[in-house]
Tab-separated table of C-alpha atoms in Angstrom:
chain	number	residue	atom	x	y	z
Y	1	UNK	CA	40.643	32.494	196.026
Y	2	UNK	CA	37.388	32.826	197.732
Y	3	UNK	CA	34.612	34.657	196.167
Y	4	UNK	CA	35.654	33.175	192.424
Y	5	UNK	CA	35.298	29.644	193.576
Y	6	UNK	CA	32.158	29.815	195.098
Y	7	UNK	CA	30.699	31.419	191.526
Y	8	UNK	CA	27.879	28.791	189.527
Y	9	UNK	CA	29.413	27.431	186.551
Y	10	UNK	CA	27.474	27.796	183.231
Y	11	UNK	CA	25.968	30.684	181.760
Y	12	UNK	CA	26.100	32.931	184.687
Y	13	UNK	CA	29.784	32.681	184.707
Y	14	UNK	CA	29.998	33.553	181.334
Y	15	UNK	CA	28.597	36.723	181.827
Y	16	UNK	CA	30.604	37.183	184.840
Y	17	UNK	CA	33.574	36.141	182.693
Y	18	UNK	CA	32.722	39.043	180.136
Y	19	UNK	CA	32.170	41.723	182.613
Y	20	UNK	CA	35.795	40.730	184.629
Y	21	UNK	CA	37.382	40.381	181.183
Y	22	UNK	CA	36.200	43.690	180.041
Y	23	UNK	CA	37.305	45.352	183.567
Y	24	UNK	CA	40.860	43.738	183.222
Y	25	UNK	CA	41.430	44.302	179.927
Y	26	UNK	CA	40.324	47.950	180.466
Y	27	UNK	CA	43.057	48.877	183.026
Y	28	UNK	CA	45.773	46.513	182.238
Y	29	UNK	CA	48.679	47.517	184.096
Y	30	UNK	CA	52.360	47.160	183.199
Y	31	UNK	CA	55.358	46.696	185.482
Y	32	UNK	CA	58.320	48.650	184.545
Y	33	UNK	CA	60.764	46.555	183.325
Y	34	UNK	CA	62.441	48.036	180.424
Y	35	UNK	CA	65.913	46.090	180.597
Y	36	UNK	CA	67.647	47.640	177.566
Y	37	UNK	CA	66.937	49.640	174.364
Y	38	UNK	CA	63.379	48.220	173.653
Y	39	UNK	CA	62.443	49.972	176.747
Y	40	UNK	CA	62.727	53.282	175.304
Y	41	UNK	CA	60.120	52.223	172.634
Y	42	UNK	CA	58.121	50.875	175.798
Y	43	UNK	CA	58.457	54.351	177.170
Y	44	UNK	CA	57.609	56.414	173.670
Y	45	UNK	CA	54.311	54.487	174.287
Y	46	UNK	CA	53.499	56.469	177.242
Y	47	UNK	CA	54.398	59.594	175.689
Y	48	UNK	CA	51.311	61.638	174.309
Y	49	UNK	CA	52.115	60.552	170.801
Y	50	UNK	CA	51.073	57.102	171.242
Y	51	UNK	CA	49.620	57.517	174.333
Y	52	UNK	CA	48.908	54.143	176.428
Y	53	UNK	CA	46.700	55.938	178.609
Y	54	UNK	CA	43.838	55.945	176.076
Y	55	UNK	CA	43.280	52.474	176.874
Y	56	UNK	CA	43.810	52.945	180.716
Y	57	UNK	CA	47.806	51.469	180.288
Y	58	UNK	CA	49.537	54.918	181.636
Y	59	UNK	CA	50.362	53.594	185.027
Y	60	UNK	CA	53.517	51.424	184.587
Y	61	UNK	CA	53.435	50.079	188.160
Y	62	UNK	CA	56.638	49.801	189.882
Y	63	UNK	CA	56.111	47.164	191.939
Y	64	UNK	CA	55.049	43.797	190.267
Y	65	UNK	CA	52.423	42.971	192.850
Y	66	UNK	CA	50.243	45.574	191.866
Y	67	UNK	CA	51.067	45.168	188.150
Y	68	UNK	CA	48.792	42.833	185.346
Y	69	UNK	CA	51.167	42.690	182.687
Y	70	UNK	CA	55.112	42.114	182.357
Y	71	UNK	CA	56.603	43.422	179.357
Y	72	UNK	CA	59.862	42.334	179.139
Y	73	UNK	CA	61.641	44.909	176.684
Y	74	UNK	CA	65.249	44.171	176.072
Y	75	UNK	CA	67.992	41.752	176.449
Y	76	UNK	CA	68.091	39.109	179.488
Y	77	UNK	CA	71.661	38.479	180.471
Y	78	UNK	CA	72.614	35.679	182.643
Y	79	UNK	CA	72.707	37.659	185.442
Y	80	UNK	CA	69.495	39.464	185.060
Y	81	UNK	CA	67.589	35.654	184.751
Y	82	UNK	CA	66.472	35.329	188.302
Y	83	UNK	CA	65.592	38.492	188.565
Y	84	UNK	CA	63.003	38.312	185.589
Y	85	UNK	CA	61.886	35.209	187.482
Y	86	UNK	CA	61.633	36.952	191.184
Y	87	UNK	CA	59.554	40.016	189.492
Y	88	UNK	CA	57.299	37.587	187.689
Y	89	UNK	CA	56.725	35.828	190.508
Y	90	UNK	CA	55.830	38.533	192.773
Y	91	UNK	CA	53.378	39.666	190.361
Y	92	UNK	CA	49.860	38.102	191.267
Y	93	UNK	CA	47.325	36.227	189.234
Y	94	UNK	CA	45.994	36.892	187.202
Y	95	UNK	CA	49.428	38.027	184.921
Y	96	UNK	CA	50.366	38.032	181.354
Y	97	UNK	CA	53.851	38.145	179.923
Y	98	UNK	CA	54.453	40.234	176.392
Y	99	UNK	CA	58.210	39.487	175.313
Y	100	UNK	CA	59.018	42.921	173.666
Y	101	UNK	CA	61.698	42.622	170.976
Y	102	UNK	CA	63.649	39.643	169.255
Y	103	UNK	CA	66.135	39.859	172.241
Y	104	UNK	CA	63.046	38.870	174.671
Y	105	UNK	CA	61.607	36.705	172.082
Y	106	UNK	CA	64.687	34.365	170.751
Y	107	UNK	CA	67.953	36.099	172.275
Y	108	UNK	CA	68.113	38.552	169.006
Y	109	UNK	CA	71.283	39.289	167.263
Y	110	UNK	CA	73.053	38.034	170.491
Y	111	UNK	CA	73.798	34.387	170.489
Y	112	UNK	CA	76.422	34.209	173.074
Y	113	UNK	CA	77.401	33.223	176.347
Y	114	UNK	CA	76.284	36.318	178.234
Y	115	UNK	CA	72.455	36.511	176.873
Y	116	UNK	CA	69.573	34.172	177.796
Y	117	UNK	CA	68.534	32.923	173.943
Y	118	UNK	CA	64.648	34.070	175.093
Y	119	UNK	CA	63.029	35.103	178.076
Y	120	UNK	CA	60.903	31.978	177.433
Y	121	UNK	CA	63.424	30.345	179.056
Y	122	UNK	CA	62.612	31.444	182.521
Y	123	UNK	CA	58.470	32.969	182.134
Y	124	UNK	CA	55.780	31.746	180.540
Y	125	UNK	CA	55.110	34.096	177.516
Y	126	UNK	CA	51.854	35.142	176.265
Y	127	UNK	CA	52.571	37.219	173.382
Y	128	UNK	CA	55.627	38.130	171.308
Y	129	UNK	CA	56.317	41.317	169.328
Y	130	UNK	CA	59.201	41.164	167.332
Y	131	UNK	CA	61.481	44.027	166.458
Y	132	UNK	CA	64.792	45.324	166.719
Y	133	UNK	CA	63.078	47.581	168.634
Y	134	UNK	CA	59.336	47.433	167.549
Y	135	UNK	CA	58.108	50.587	166.975
Y	136	UNK	CA	55.236	51.262	169.829
Y	137	UNK	CA	52.547	51.019	167.486
Y	138	UNK	CA	53.976	47.453	167.053
Y	139	UNK	CA	53.799	46.959	170.658
Y	140	UNK	CA	50.309	48.701	171.024
Y	141	UNK	CA	49.313	45.734	168.205
Y	142	UNK	CA	50.846	43.140	170.661
Y	143	UNK	CA	49.045	44.719	173.783
Y	144	UNK	CA	45.570	44.941	171.840
Y	145	UNK	CA	46.114	41.090	170.590
Y	146	UNK	CA	46.575	40.098	173.967
Y	147	UNK	CA	43.831	42.530	175.432
Y	148	UNK	CA	41.372	40.628	172.891
Y	149	UNK	CA	42.312	37.165	172.446
Y	150	UNK	CA	43.260	36.583	176.343
Y	151	UNK	CA	43.086	38.881	178.871
Y	152	UNK	CA	39.204	39.764	178.148
Y	153	UNK	CA	38.626	35.883	177.734
Y	154	UNK	CA	39.953	34.687	180.785
Y	155	UNK	CA	38.267	31.931	182.695
Y	156	UNK	CA	37.975	32.480	186.236
Y	157	UNK	CA	36.988	30.243	189.254
Y	158	UNK	CA	36.076	26.178	188.610
Y	159	UNK	CA	35.961	26.858	184.825
Y	160	UNK	CA	39.547	28.214	185.052
Y	161	UNK	CA	40.895	25.282	186.867
Y	162	UNK	CA	39.558	22.818	183.740
Y	163	UNK	CA	40.799	25.321	181.259
Y	164	UNK	CA	44.189	24.864	182.909
Y	165	UNK	CA	44.233	20.960	183.297
Y	166	UNK	CA	43.282	20.994	179.684
Y	167	UNK	CA	46.290	23.145	178.342
Y	168	UNK	CA	48.631	21.430	180.730
Y	169	UNK	CA	47.436	17.675	178.870
Y	170	UNK	CA	47.679	19.195	175.768
Y	171	UNK	CA	51.140	20.985	176.276
Y	172	UNK	CA	52.609	17.676	177.345
Y	173	UNK	CA	51.482	15.819	174.351
Y	174	UNK	CA	52.826	18.557	172.247
Y	175	UNK	CA	55.561	17.517	170.184
Y	176	UNK	CA	59.057	19.351	170.561
Y	177	UNK	CA	59.738	22.416	168.135
Y	178	UNK	CA	62.708	20.786	166.578
Y	179	UNK	CA	59.859	17.557	165.943
Y	180	UNK	CA	57.469	19.823	164.507
Y	181	UNK	CA	58.335	19.050	160.717
Y	182	UNK	CA	56.839	19.496	157.178
Y	183	UNK	CA	55.527	22.826	158.096
Y	184	UNK	CA	57.037	24.840	155.314
Y	185	UNK	CA	55.774	23.085	152.331
U	1	UNK	CA	114.713	55.883	179.121
U	2	UNK	CA	115.033	53.510	176.163
U	3	UNK	CA	113.990	49.748	176.436
U	4	UNK	CA	117.099	47.779	177.277
U	5	UNK	CA	114.805	44.021	177.508
U	6	UNK	CA	114.099	42.682	173.929
U	7	UNK	CA	110.617	40.982	173.392
U	8	UNK	CA	111.373	37.377	174.232
U	9	UNK	CA	109.965	35.158	171.692
U	10	UNK	CA	109.129	37.444	168.231
U	11	UNK	CA	112.483	37.309	166.042
U	12	UNK	CA	113.161	40.918	165.455
U	13	UNK	CA	114.106	41.338	162.069
U	14	UNK	CA	112.158	38.745	160.216
U	15	UNK	CA	110.684	39.310	156.820
U	16	UNK	CA	108.817	41.970	157.759
U	17	UNK	CA	112.065	43.262	159.027
U	18	UNK	CA	112.573	47.343	160.261
U	19	UNK	CA	115.942	47.157	160.727
U	20	UNK	CA	116.377	50.455	162.641
U	21	UNK	CA	118.675	52.555	160.406
U	22	UNK	CA	117.526	51.022	156.903
U	23	UNK	CA	114.455	51.781	156.210
U	24	UNK	CA	113.926	54.499	158.350
U	25	UNK	CA	111.856	56.288	155.465
U	26	UNK	CA	109.256	53.382	155.579
U	27	UNK	CA	108.997	53.431	159.851
U	28	UNK	CA	108.746	57.080	159.595
U	29	UNK	CA	105.843	56.891	156.920
U	30	UNK	CA	104.079	53.800	158.847
U	31	UNK	CA	104.322	54.864	162.241
U	32	UNK	CA	103.493	59.093	162.313
U	33	UNK	CA	104.190	59.224	165.912
U	34	UNK	CA	105.405	63.207	165.777
U	35	UNK	CA	102.969	64.624	168.641
U	36	UNK	CA	101.708	67.487	166.591
U	37	UNK	CA	103.626	70.387	168.802
U	38	UNK	CA	106.825	68.478	168.835
U	39	UNK	CA	109.939	70.466	167.422
U	40	UNK	CA	111.964	68.461	164.746
U	41	UNK	CA	115.509	67.742	165.654
U	42	UNK	CA	118.055	68.469	163.109
U	43	UNK	CA	121.278	66.131	164.412
U	44	UNK	CA	122.023	63.122	162.808
U	45	UNK	CA	120.295	63.915	159.333
U	46	UNK	CA	123.200	66.408	158.591
U	47	UNK	CA	126.142	63.952	158.245
U	48	UNK	CA	125.721	62.866	154.698
U	49	UNK	CA	128.039	59.462	155.488
U	50	UNK	CA	125.552	58.032	158.063
U	51	UNK	CA	123.082	56.058	157.262
U	52	UNK	CA	119.706	58.151	158.717
U	53	UNK	CA	118.456	56.725	161.619
U	54	UNK	CA	114.887	56.864	162.992
U	55	UNK	CA	115.935	59.305	165.795
U	56	UNK	CA	113.543	62.472	166.258
U	57	UNK	CA	110.964	62.945	168.627
U	58	UNK	CA	108.979	59.396	169.200
U	59	UNK	CA	110.193	57.398	166.535
U	60	UNK	CA	109.502	54.250	167.294
U	61	UNK	CA	111.494	51.109	166.304
U	62	UNK	CA	109.922	48.382	164.359
U	63	UNK	CA	106.871	46.939	165.387
U	64	UNK	CA	106.756	43.441	167.067
U	65	UNK	CA	104.572	41.083	165.189
U	66	UNK	CA	102.796	38.927	167.981
U	67	UNK	CA	100.551	36.718	165.934
U	68	UNK	CA	98.709	36.935	162.544
U	69	UNK	CA	94.953	36.114	162.665
U	70	UNK	CA	93.210	34.526	159.196
U	71	UNK	CA	89.649	34.780	159.617
U	72	UNK	CA	87.486	35.951	162.178
U	73	UNK	CA	85.170	32.858	163.569
U	74	UNK	CA	83.283	29.816	161.925
U	75	UNK	CA	84.884	27.843	159.462
U	76	UNK	CA	88.256	28.014	157.644
U	77	UNK	CA	89.575	27.301	154.549
U	78	UNK	CA	86.572	27.085	152.629
U	79	UNK	CA	84.554	29.988	150.378
U	80	UNK	CA	82.561	30.117	153.239
U	81	UNK	CA	82.369	33.710	153.897
U	82	UNK	CA	80.240	33.864	157.048
U	83	UNK	CA	83.304	33.938	159.268
U	84	UNK	CA	85.176	36.549	157.054
U	85	UNK	CA	87.253	33.804	156.159
U	86	UNK	CA	90.046	35.678	153.890
U	87	UNK	CA	90.870	38.391	156.168
U	88	UNK	CA	93.953	38.559	157.798
U	89	UNK	CA	94.983	40.686	160.659
U	90	UNK	CA	98.700	40.922	161.970
U	91	UNK	CA	98.500	41.779	165.494
U	92	UNK	CA	101.096	44.374	166.311
U	93	UNK	CA	102.704	45.887	169.041
U	94	UNK	CA	104.672	49.179	168.223
U	95	UNK	CA	108.651	49.070	168.978
U	96	UNK	CA	109.912	50.798	171.970
U	97	UNK	CA	110.859	54.740	171.132
U	98	UNK	CA	114.191	56.399	171.716
U	99	UNK	CA	114.868	59.952	173.198
U	100	UNK	CA	114.245	62.269	172.731
U	101	UNK	CA	110.201	62.080	172.736
U	102	UNK	CA	109.201	65.300	172.081
U	103	UNK	CA	106.358	67.531	173.428
U	104	UNK	CA	105.797	66.794	177.104
U	105	UNK	CA	106.705	63.092	177.286
U	106	UNK	CA	110.452	64.080	178.486
U	107	UNK	CA	109.846	66.144	181.118
U	108	UNK	CA	107.454	63.791	182.165
U	109	UNK	CA	109.583	60.855	182.471
U	110	UNK	CA	112.299	62.752	183.784
U	111	UNK	CA	110.292	63.752	186.287
U	112	UNK	CA	109.079	60.380	187.041
U	113	UNK	CA	113.007	59.795	187.661
U	114	UNK	CA	113.562	62.192	189.595
U	115	UNK	CA	110.788	61.077	191.986
U	116	UNK	CA	111.505	57.560	191.956
U	117	UNK	CA	115.582	56.453	192.085
U	118	UNK	CA	114.762	52.743	190.408
U	119	UNK	CA	112.634	54.676	187.563
U	120	UNK	CA	114.666	52.191	184.803
U	121	UNK	CA	112.971	49.229	186.762
U	122	UNK	CA	109.327	50.655	186.960
U	123	UNK	CA	109.582	51.521	183.219
U	124	UNK	CA	110.241	48.522	180.910
U	125	UNK	CA	109.287	50.494	178.254
U	126	UNK	CA	108.372	53.432	176.369
U	127	UNK	CA	106.009	53.634	173.587
U	128	UNK	CA	105.043	56.712	171.847
U	129	UNK	CA	102.466	55.773	169.044
U	130	UNK	CA	99.849	57.936	167.025
U	131	UNK	CA	100.758	60.547	169.577
U	132	UNK	CA	100.276	58.533	172.797
U	133	UNK	CA	102.542	57.838	175.243
U	134	UNK	CA	102.012	54.303	176.964
U	135	UNK	CA	104.572	53.573	179.698
U	136	UNK	CA	105.103	49.564	180.118
U	137	UNK	CA	105.292	49.228	183.910
U	138	UNK	CA	106.754	46.263	186.060
U	139	UNK	CA	103.749	45.501	188.112
U	140	UNK	CA	105.380	45.314	191.960
U	141	UNK	CA	106.250	49.194	191.463
U	142	UNK	CA	102.969	50.253	189.890
U	143	UNK	CA	101.139	51.599	193.199
U	144	UNK	CA	104.260	53.533	193.762
U	145	UNK	CA	104.571	55.025	190.363
U	146	UNK	CA	100.752	55.822	190.494
U	147	UNK	CA	100.941	57.500	193.530
U	148	UNK	CA	103.535	59.484	192.315
U	149	UNK	CA	101.735	60.384	189.332
U	150	UNK	CA	98.525	61.433	191.024
U	151	UNK	CA	100.264	63.513	193.735
U	152	UNK	CA	103.681	64.967	192.153
U	153	UNK	CA	102.415	68.865	191.048
U	154	UNK	CA	104.374	68.746	187.720
U	155	UNK	CA	102.626	65.385	186.856
U	156	UNK	CA	99.491	65.445	188.536
U	157	UNK	CA	97.219	62.461	186.378
U	158	UNK	CA	94.185	62.792	188.814
U	159	UNK	CA	91.821	61.562	186.203
U	160	UNK	CA	91.417	57.802	185.828
U	161	UNK	CA	89.783	57.251	182.997
U	162	UNK	CA	89.433	53.035	183.208
U	163	UNK	CA	91.486	49.745	183.514
U	164	UNK	CA	91.160	47.262	181.064
U	165	UNK	CA	93.047	43.725	180.333
U	166	UNK	CA	94.301	42.366	177.243
U	167	UNK	CA	94.868	39.241	176.553
U	168	UNK	CA	97.553	37.691	174.152
U	169	UNK	CA	98.091	34.204	174.726
U	170	UNK	CA	101.443	33.853	172.249
U	171	UNK	CA	103.039	35.909	174.062
U	172	UNK	CA	103.862	33.527	176.892
U	173	UNK	CA	105.461	34.940	180.016
U	174	UNK	CA	103.070	38.095	179.736
U	175	UNK	CA	99.640	36.875	178.290
U	176	UNK	CA	97.629	39.138	180.467
U	177	UNK	CA	97.720	42.746	180.313
U	178	UNK	CA	96.308	45.576	182.325
U	179	UNK	CA	96.178	48.707	180.460
U	180	UNK	CA	95.423	52.223	182.711
U	181	UNK	CA	94.190	55.240	181.335
U	182	UNK	CA	95.430	58.349	183.097
U	183	UNK	CA	94.246	61.855	182.273
U	184	UNK	CA	95.805	65.095	183.514
U	185	UNK	CA	93.123	67.964	184.140
U	186	UNK	CA	95.653	70.443	185.188
U	187	UNK	CA	98.109	70.057	182.363
U	188	UNK	CA	95.556	68.676	179.634
U	189	UNK	CA	97.341	65.324	179.106
U	190	UNK	CA	96.604	61.811	178.454
U	191	UNK	CA	98.734	58.800	179.734
U	192	UNK	CA	98.764	54.927	179.076
U	193	UNK	CA	100.230	52.310	181.648
U	194	UNK	CA	100.584	49.083	180.729
U	195	UNK	CA	101.163	46.083	183.250
U	196	UNK	CA	101.716	42.556	182.356
U	197	UNK	CA	101.160	39.257	184.138
U	198	UNK	CA	101.668	35.815	183.000
U	199	UNK	CA	99.140	33.506	183.008
U	200	UNK	CA	100.196	31.179	185.721
U	201	UNK	CA	100.518	34.028	188.214
U	202	UNK	CA	98.059	36.796	187.125
U	203	UNK	CA	98.213	39.067	189.949
U	204	UNK	CA	98.553	42.936	189.612
U	205	UNK	CA	98.080	45.192	192.379
U	206	UNK	CA	95.186	47.257	192.869
U	207	UNK	CA	95.397	50.926	192.697
U	208	UNK	CA	91.959	51.160	194.183
U	209	UNK	CA	93.984	52.673	197.279
U	210	UNK	CA	95.468	55.319	194.747
U	211	UNK	CA	92.096	56.055	192.455
U	212	UNK	CA	88.821	54.912	194.108
U	213	UNK	CA	87.480	54.911	190.690
U	214	UNK	CA	89.542	52.056	189.692
U	215	UNK	CA	86.948	49.611	191.771
U	216	UNK	CA	84.357	48.785	189.158
U	217	UNK	CA	87.078	48.790	186.854
U	218	UNK	CA	88.980	46.085	188.474
U	219	UNK	CA	86.151	43.907	188.903
U	220	UNK	CA	85.123	44.106	185.579
U	221	UNK	CA	88.797	43.358	184.248
U	222	UNK	CA	88.771	40.732	187.000
U	223	UNK	CA	85.348	38.790	185.631
U	224	UNK	CA	86.554	39.197	181.733
U	225	UNK	CA	90.453	38.244	181.945
U	226	UNK	CA	90.624	36.920	185.551
U	227	UNK	CA	93.601	39.253	186.632
U	228	UNK	CA	93.519	39.294	190.173
U	229	UNK	CA	93.973	42.719	191.827
U	230	UNK	CA	95.941	42.299	194.930
U	231	UNK	CA	94.629	44.908	197.834
U	232	UNK	CA	91.195	44.980	196.326
U	233	UNK	CA	88.334	45.128	198.846
U	234	UNK	CA	86.036	43.268	197.239
U	235	UNK	CA	87.315	41.847	194.244
U	236	UNK	CA	84.051	39.344	192.757
U	237	UNK	CA	82.411	39.350	189.051
U	238	UNK	CA	80.117	42.148	188.393
U	239	UNK	CA	79.311	41.614	184.582
U	240	UNK	CA	78.687	37.715	184.835
U	241	UNK	CA	77.138	36.158	187.689
U	242	UNK	CA	78.900	35.041	190.795
U	243	UNK	CA	79.155	31.574	190.102
U	244	UNK	CA	80.242	31.620	186.447
U	245	UNK	CA	83.370	29.525	185.130
U	246	UNK	CA	85.685	30.827	183.133
U	247	UNK	CA	86.582	34.583	182.203
U	248	UNK	CA	85.087	35.299	179.000
U	249	UNK	CA	86.855	37.768	177.330
U	250	UNK	CA	89.869	35.782	176.852
U	251	UNK	CA	90.940	34.803	173.676
U	252	UNK	CA	90.504	31.107	173.998
U	253	UNK	CA	86.855	31.201	175.496
U	254	UNK	CA	84.139	30.501	173.234
U	255	UNK	CA	81.483	32.543	171.771
U	256	UNK	CA	79.259	30.253	173.582
U	257	UNK	CA	76.263	30.322	171.174
U	258	UNK	CA	73.878	28.157	170.913
U	259	UNK	CA	71.986	26.369	167.701
U	260	UNK	CA	69.044	28.149	166.602
U	261	UNK	CA	66.053	25.654	166.510
U	262	UNK	CA	62.944	26.326	164.258
U	263	UNK	CA	60.000	23.843	163.590
U	264	UNK	CA	61.749	21.271	162.116
U	265	UNK	CA	65.548	22.617	161.641
U	266	UNK	CA	68.405	23.746	163.271
U	267	UNK	CA	71.038	25.882	162.665
U	268	UNK	CA	74.337	26.281	164.552
U	269	UNK	CA	75.790	29.326	165.920
U	270	UNK	CA	78.195	31.322	164.023
U	271	UNK	CA	81.071	30.261	165.007
U	272	UNK	CA	80.277	26.801	164.191
U	273	UNK	CA	78.757	26.886	160.978
U	274	UNK	CA	80.049	24.768	158.180
U	275	UNK	CA	80.857	25.395	154.656
U	276	UNK	CA	77.658	25.651	152.787
U	277	UNK	CA	79.212	24.258	148.985
């Protein structure tokens, strides 16, 4: 990662991060990964009515190597799962995953032998957008939240290594979902 | 071409008894299988001393009951309605039909008999149900029959619509069926062929040499039911991953759902839910 590692930490890096984050979120290109019905709403987001080109997202890159964002739109079947992982692996850092629709988030209405119950079994997901299918406005909202909260603030260089190590430590210490009791009071 | 064989393990005259000749009126109402362009026969009804028999175009004998299923999934015997527990479905096979069949069916079956001298062994049963002709075919003669159906000018069933499988676990000796849907564009007709195979020997000859479009359909039937089509160039799984165990659309294959996990709670999948009383 060459240049980014040699950048000095501290205030200067924060400024560089803000600049890089602004650039990244201004041209946040997704890879075409429409699997099922949700892909229609994703395509609709690119149409003139909702127009993802307004914020630099009209280019759905066909090659994952040129993309920043993987919008998993639709059911992931058992047969498709290794392919999802392969496309994710082919993307270059920094990459983000948006799980669109309930089928990609949790298996949706399909709780059976053929559908993976949530794409987060396969790839790490940054934002989940529920819906069956989510309206393009909901998908846009999810993308905007992702851009504002994660992409614009993405750490670079040595700062990133520190943040990653900290996140790893927290994730290992966190209890499993089934253990998190008492939250519905 | 009426069917000499009787169904194997299901008693014919059971409580749902449709004795031929007795409840003919009920049979006619229940199985309105007269094709729309059939000419009505006026033969046996004219004799007043005979019981009216269900002859006439395409009338079928009583249906054969294969299974009675209560409820769809989930707990049974409780008021829990999540699995449609009070639903009762009778799985029936329409009975064989007698001559004359009506509309184009007689001519077609006579033509098959003219082309194939052993037609009595090829076609084991003729069923006309709701205006559709279904021929039950013995599996060893399937390829020859299908070639004649496609090539002969009077039959010309050149359109292959699909193969799919059915699994009747209670019909021992012929658990797996493959159903072929053929169509004739030249004559504007549709035909259905049904071939059965036992679970212990699930082999059926492949029709890919006659209908190349059957390729993926047979792969899907193999994937979902385990029917092995002999002569298929590459019979591999098509919907499930290549190393998937089992055949999902069989009746004894579970739904495969997993428990849904929430924070601090777990909901079982629909077929495993307990009664909530």
